[in-house]
Short mmCIF file of C-alpha atoms and ligand atoms in Angstrom, two decimals:
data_model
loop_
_atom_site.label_atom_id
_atom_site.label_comp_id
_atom_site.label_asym_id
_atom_site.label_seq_id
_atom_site.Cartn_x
_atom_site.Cartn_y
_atom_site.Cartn_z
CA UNK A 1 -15.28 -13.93 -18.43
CA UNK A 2 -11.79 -13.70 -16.78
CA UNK A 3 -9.88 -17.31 -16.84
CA UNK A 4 -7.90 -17.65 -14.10
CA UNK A 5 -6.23 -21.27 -13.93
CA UNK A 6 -4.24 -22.73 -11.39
CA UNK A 7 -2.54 -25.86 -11.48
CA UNK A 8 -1.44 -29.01 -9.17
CA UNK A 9 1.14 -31.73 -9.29
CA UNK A 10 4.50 -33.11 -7.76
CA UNK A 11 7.98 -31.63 -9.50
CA UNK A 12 8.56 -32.42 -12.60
CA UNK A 13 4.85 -33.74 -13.44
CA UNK A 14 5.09 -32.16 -17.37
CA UNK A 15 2.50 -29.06 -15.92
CA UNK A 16 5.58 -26.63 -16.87
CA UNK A 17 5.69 -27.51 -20.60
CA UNK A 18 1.93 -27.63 -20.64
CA UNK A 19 0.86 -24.62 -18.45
CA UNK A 20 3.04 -23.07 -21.11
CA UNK A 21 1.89 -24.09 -24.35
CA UNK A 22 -1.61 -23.12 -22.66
CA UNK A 23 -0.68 -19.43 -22.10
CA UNK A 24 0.50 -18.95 -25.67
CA UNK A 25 -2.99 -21.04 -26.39
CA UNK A 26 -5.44 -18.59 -24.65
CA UNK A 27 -2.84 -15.99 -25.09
CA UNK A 28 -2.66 -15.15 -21.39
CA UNK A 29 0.64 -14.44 -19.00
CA UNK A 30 2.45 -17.49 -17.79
CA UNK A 31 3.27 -16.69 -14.49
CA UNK A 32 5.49 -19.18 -12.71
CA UNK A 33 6.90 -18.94 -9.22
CA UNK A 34 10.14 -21.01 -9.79
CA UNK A 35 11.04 -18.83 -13.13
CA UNK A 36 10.60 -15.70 -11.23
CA UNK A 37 12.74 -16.51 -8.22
CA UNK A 38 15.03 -17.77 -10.04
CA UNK A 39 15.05 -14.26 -11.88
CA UNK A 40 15.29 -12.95 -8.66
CA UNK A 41 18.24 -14.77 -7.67
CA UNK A 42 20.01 -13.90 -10.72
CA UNK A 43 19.15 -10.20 -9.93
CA UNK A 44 21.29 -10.46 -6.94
CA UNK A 45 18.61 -8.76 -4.97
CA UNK A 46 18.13 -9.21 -0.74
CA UNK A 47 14.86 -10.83 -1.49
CA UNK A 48 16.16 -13.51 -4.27
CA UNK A 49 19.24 -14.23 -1.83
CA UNK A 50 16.78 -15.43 1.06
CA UNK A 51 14.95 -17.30 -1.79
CA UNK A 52 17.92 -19.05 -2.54
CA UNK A 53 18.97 -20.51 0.48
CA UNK A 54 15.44 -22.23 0.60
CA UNK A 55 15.41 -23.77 -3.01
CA UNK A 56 18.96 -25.25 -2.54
CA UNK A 57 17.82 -27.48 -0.21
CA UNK A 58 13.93 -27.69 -1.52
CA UNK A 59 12.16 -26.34 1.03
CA UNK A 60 8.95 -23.87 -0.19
CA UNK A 61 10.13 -20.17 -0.63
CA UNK A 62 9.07 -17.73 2.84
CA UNK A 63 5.02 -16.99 2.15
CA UNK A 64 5.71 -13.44 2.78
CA UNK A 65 8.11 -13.21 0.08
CA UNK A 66 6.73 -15.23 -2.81
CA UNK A 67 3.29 -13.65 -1.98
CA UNK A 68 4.06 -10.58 -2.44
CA UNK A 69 5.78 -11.07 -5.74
CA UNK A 70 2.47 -12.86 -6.59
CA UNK A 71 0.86 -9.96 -5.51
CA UNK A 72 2.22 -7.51 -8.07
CA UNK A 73 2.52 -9.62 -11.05
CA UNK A 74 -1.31 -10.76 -10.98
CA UNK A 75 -1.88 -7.04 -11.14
CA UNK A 76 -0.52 -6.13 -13.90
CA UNK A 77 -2.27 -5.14 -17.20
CA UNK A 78 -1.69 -7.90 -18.90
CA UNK A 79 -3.47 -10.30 -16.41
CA UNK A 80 -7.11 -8.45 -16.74
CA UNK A 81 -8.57 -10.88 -19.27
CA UNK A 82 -6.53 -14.23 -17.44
CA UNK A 83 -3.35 -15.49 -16.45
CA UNK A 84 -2.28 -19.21 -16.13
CA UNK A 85 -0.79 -19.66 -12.39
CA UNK A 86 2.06 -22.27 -12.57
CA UNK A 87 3.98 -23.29 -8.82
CA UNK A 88 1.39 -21.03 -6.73
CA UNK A 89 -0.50 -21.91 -4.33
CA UNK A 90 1.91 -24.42 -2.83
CA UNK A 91 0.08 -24.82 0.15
CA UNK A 92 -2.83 -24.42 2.11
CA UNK A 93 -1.82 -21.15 3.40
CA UNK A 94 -1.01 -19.78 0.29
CA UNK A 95 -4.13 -21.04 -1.35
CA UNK A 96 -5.71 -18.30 1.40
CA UNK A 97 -3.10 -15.70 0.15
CA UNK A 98 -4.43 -16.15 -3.06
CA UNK A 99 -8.18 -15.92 -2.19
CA UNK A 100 -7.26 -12.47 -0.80
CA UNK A 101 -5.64 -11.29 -3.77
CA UNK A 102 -7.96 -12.11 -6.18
CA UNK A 103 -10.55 -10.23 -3.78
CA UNK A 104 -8.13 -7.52 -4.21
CA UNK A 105 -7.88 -7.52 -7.45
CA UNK A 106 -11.05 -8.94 -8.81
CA UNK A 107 -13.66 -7.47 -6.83
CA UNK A 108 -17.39 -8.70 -7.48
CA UNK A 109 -16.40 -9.59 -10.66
CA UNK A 110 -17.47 -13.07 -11.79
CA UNK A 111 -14.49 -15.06 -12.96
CA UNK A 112 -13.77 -17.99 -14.66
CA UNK A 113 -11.66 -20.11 -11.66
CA UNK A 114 -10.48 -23.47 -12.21
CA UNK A 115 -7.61 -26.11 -10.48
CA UNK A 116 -6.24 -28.72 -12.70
CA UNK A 117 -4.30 -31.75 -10.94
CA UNK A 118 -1.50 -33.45 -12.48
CA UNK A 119 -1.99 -36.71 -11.64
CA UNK A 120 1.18 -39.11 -12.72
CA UNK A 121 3.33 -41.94 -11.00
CA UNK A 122 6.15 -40.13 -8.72
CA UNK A 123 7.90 -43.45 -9.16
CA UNK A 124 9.22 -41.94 -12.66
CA UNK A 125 9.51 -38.56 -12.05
CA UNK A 126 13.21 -38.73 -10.08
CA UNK A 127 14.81 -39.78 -13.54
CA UNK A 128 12.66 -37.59 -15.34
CA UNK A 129 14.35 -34.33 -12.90
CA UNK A 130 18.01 -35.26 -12.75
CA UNK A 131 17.86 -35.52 -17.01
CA UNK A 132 16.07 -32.38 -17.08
CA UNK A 133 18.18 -29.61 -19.03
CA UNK A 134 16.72 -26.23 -20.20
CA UNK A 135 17.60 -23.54 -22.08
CA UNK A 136 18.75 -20.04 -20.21
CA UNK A 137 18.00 -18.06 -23.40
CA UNK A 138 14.37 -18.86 -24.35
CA UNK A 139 13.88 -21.46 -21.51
CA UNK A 140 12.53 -24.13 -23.84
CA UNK A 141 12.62 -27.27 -21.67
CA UNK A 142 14.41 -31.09 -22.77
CA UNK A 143 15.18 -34.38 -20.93
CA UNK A 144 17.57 -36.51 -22.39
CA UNK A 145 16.19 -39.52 -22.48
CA UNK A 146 12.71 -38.59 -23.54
CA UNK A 147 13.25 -34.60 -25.69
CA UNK A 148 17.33 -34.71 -26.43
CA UNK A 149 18.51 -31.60 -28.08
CA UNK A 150 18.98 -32.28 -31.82
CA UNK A 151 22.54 -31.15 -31.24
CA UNK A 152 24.36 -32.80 -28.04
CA UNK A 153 24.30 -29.75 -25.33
CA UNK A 154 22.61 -27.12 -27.30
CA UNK A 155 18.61 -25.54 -27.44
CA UNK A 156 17.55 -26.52 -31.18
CA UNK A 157 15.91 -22.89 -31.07
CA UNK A 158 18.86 -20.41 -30.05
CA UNK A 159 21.90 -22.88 -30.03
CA UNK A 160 22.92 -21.94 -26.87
CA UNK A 161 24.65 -24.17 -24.80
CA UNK A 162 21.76 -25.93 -21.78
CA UNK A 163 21.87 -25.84 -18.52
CA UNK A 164 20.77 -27.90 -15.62
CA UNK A 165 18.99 -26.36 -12.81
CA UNK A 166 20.69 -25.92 -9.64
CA UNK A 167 17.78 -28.05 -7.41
CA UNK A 168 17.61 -30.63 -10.11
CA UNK A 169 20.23 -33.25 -8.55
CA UNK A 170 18.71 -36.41 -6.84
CA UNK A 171 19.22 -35.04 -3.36
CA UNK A 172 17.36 -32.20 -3.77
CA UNK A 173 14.72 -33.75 -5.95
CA UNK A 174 13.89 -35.90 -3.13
CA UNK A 175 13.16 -33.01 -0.56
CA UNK A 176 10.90 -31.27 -2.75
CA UNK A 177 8.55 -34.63 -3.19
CA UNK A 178 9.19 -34.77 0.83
CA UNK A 179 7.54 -30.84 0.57
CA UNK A 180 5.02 -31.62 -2.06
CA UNK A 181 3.67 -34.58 -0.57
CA UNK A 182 3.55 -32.72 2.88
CA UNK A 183 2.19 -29.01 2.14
CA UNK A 184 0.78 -28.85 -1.49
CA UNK A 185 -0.54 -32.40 -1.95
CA UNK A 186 -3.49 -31.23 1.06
CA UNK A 187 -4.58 -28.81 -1.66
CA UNK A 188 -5.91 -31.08 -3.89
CA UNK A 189 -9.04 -32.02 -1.52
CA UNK A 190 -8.97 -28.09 -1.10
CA UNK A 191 -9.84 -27.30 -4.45
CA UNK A 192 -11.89 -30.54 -4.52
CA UNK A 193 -14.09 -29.38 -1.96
CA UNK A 194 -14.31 -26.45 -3.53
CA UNK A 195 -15.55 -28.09 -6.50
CA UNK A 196 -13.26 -25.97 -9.14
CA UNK A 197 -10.99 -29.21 -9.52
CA UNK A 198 -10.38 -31.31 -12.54
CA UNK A 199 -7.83 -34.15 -12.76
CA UNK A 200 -5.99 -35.01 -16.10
CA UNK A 201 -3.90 -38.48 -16.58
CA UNK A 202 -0.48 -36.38 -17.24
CA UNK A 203 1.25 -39.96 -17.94
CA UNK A 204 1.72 -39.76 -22.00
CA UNK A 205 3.13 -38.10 -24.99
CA UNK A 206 2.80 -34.11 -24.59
CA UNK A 207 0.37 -34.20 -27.29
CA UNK A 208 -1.82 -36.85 -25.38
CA UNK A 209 -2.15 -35.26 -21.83
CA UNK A 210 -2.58 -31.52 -24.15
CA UNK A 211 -5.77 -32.99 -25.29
CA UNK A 212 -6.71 -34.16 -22.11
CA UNK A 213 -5.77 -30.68 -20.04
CA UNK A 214 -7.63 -28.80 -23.14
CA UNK A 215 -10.95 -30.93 -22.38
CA UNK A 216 -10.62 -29.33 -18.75
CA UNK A 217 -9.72 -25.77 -19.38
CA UNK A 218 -11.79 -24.85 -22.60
P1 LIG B 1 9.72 -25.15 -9.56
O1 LIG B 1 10.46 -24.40 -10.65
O2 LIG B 1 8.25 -24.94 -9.64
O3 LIG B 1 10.11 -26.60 -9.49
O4 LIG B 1 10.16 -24.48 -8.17
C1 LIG B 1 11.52 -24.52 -7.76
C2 LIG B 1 11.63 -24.12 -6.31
O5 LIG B 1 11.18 -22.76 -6.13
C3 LIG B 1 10.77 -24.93 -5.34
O6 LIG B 1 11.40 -26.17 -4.95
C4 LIG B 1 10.65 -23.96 -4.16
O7 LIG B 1 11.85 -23.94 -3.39
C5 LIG B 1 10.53 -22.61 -4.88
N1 LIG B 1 9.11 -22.26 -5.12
C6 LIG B 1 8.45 -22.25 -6.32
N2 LIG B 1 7.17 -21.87 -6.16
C7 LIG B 1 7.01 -21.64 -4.84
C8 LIG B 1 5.91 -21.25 -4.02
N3 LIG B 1 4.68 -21.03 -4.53
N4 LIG B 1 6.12 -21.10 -2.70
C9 LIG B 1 7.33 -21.31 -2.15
N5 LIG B 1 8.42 -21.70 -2.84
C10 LIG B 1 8.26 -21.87 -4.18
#
């Protein structure tokens, strides 16, 4: 049956790394909002400039625009056996968005839908964003306290030199809890409700909370 996995938690939470590993795991896309309009951005297109101006300052993305670029990717080939959804829904009105496109694109067709929270101390996660640094080639993710590159300033993959996202400084960070905690956090009893949520400890090693977010996906 079709997997289609969504996934819940405040910035910086670990659910990037993990939603990752997962697609290369069940060998489905990895679609994830913040990677593609940040591609957009760099595009230089109309669309990624009005994005812009809304993740400088940490505010969620216009529904019309990041649903529609939902809206095509989830309907693309390689999504008809399952796709890991990383960033989207990020609110309640999106979560609707989403019920229509999967009607859309799914049909009658049974599939295999399931929510996984996130659930860590937001105390942390402040230090964990402003020593995040990632790689623009192959976007491998470190922190440097926690993952340093083996090599001060450069990906241990491609050697190129990291960069820090624009949004990670501790001004910003603190707008996008303010967002979380005020429009995605209310999906959690959404999906509970719903009775398609699990909850995984993400507090640990990577290897720990992937053997916790396996038990809830598999
Ligand atoms: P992320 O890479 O998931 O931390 O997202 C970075 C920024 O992209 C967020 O702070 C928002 O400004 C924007 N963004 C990502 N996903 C969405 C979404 N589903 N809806 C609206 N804005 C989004």
């Amino acid at each position: 049956m079709k997997k289609e996995l969504i996934f819940l938690g405040p910035p910086a939470c670990g659910k990037g790394t993990q939603t990752d590993k997962l697609a290369k795991y069940f060998g489905f896309p990895h679609i994830d909002t913040g990677s593609l309009l940040r591609a957009e951005i760099a595009s230089g297109s109309e669309n990624g400039k009005v994005a812009k101006q809304y993740i400088d300052k940490g505010l969620l993305v216009p529904v019309w625009l990041v649903g529609a670029i939902i809206k095509s990717r989830l309907s693309q080939e390689d999504c008809k056996n399952g796709f890991i959804l990383d960033g989207f829904p990020r609110s309640l009105e999106q979560a609707e968005i989403l019920e229509q496109i999967k009607k859309d694109i799914d049909g009658d067709n049974q599939v295999d839908f399931r929510a996984t929270y996130f659930e860590v101390d937001t105390e942390k996660l402040i230090t964990r964003i402003v020593n995040r640094r990632s790689c623009p080639k192959c976007g491998e993710i470190y922190n440097l306290k926690t993952k340093p590159p083996k090599t001060e300033g450069k990906c241990d993959i491609c050697g190129v030199e990291l960069t820090q996202r624009k949004d990670d400084n501790e001004e910003t960070a603190k707008a996008r809890f303010d967002t979380y905690f005020n429009e995605t956090s209310p999906l959690i009893d959404c999906y509970k409700n719903k009775n398609v949520l699990a909850s995984i400890d993400a507090d640990g090693t990577i290897d720990e909370v992937w053997e916790r977010l396996l038990k809830v996906v598999e």
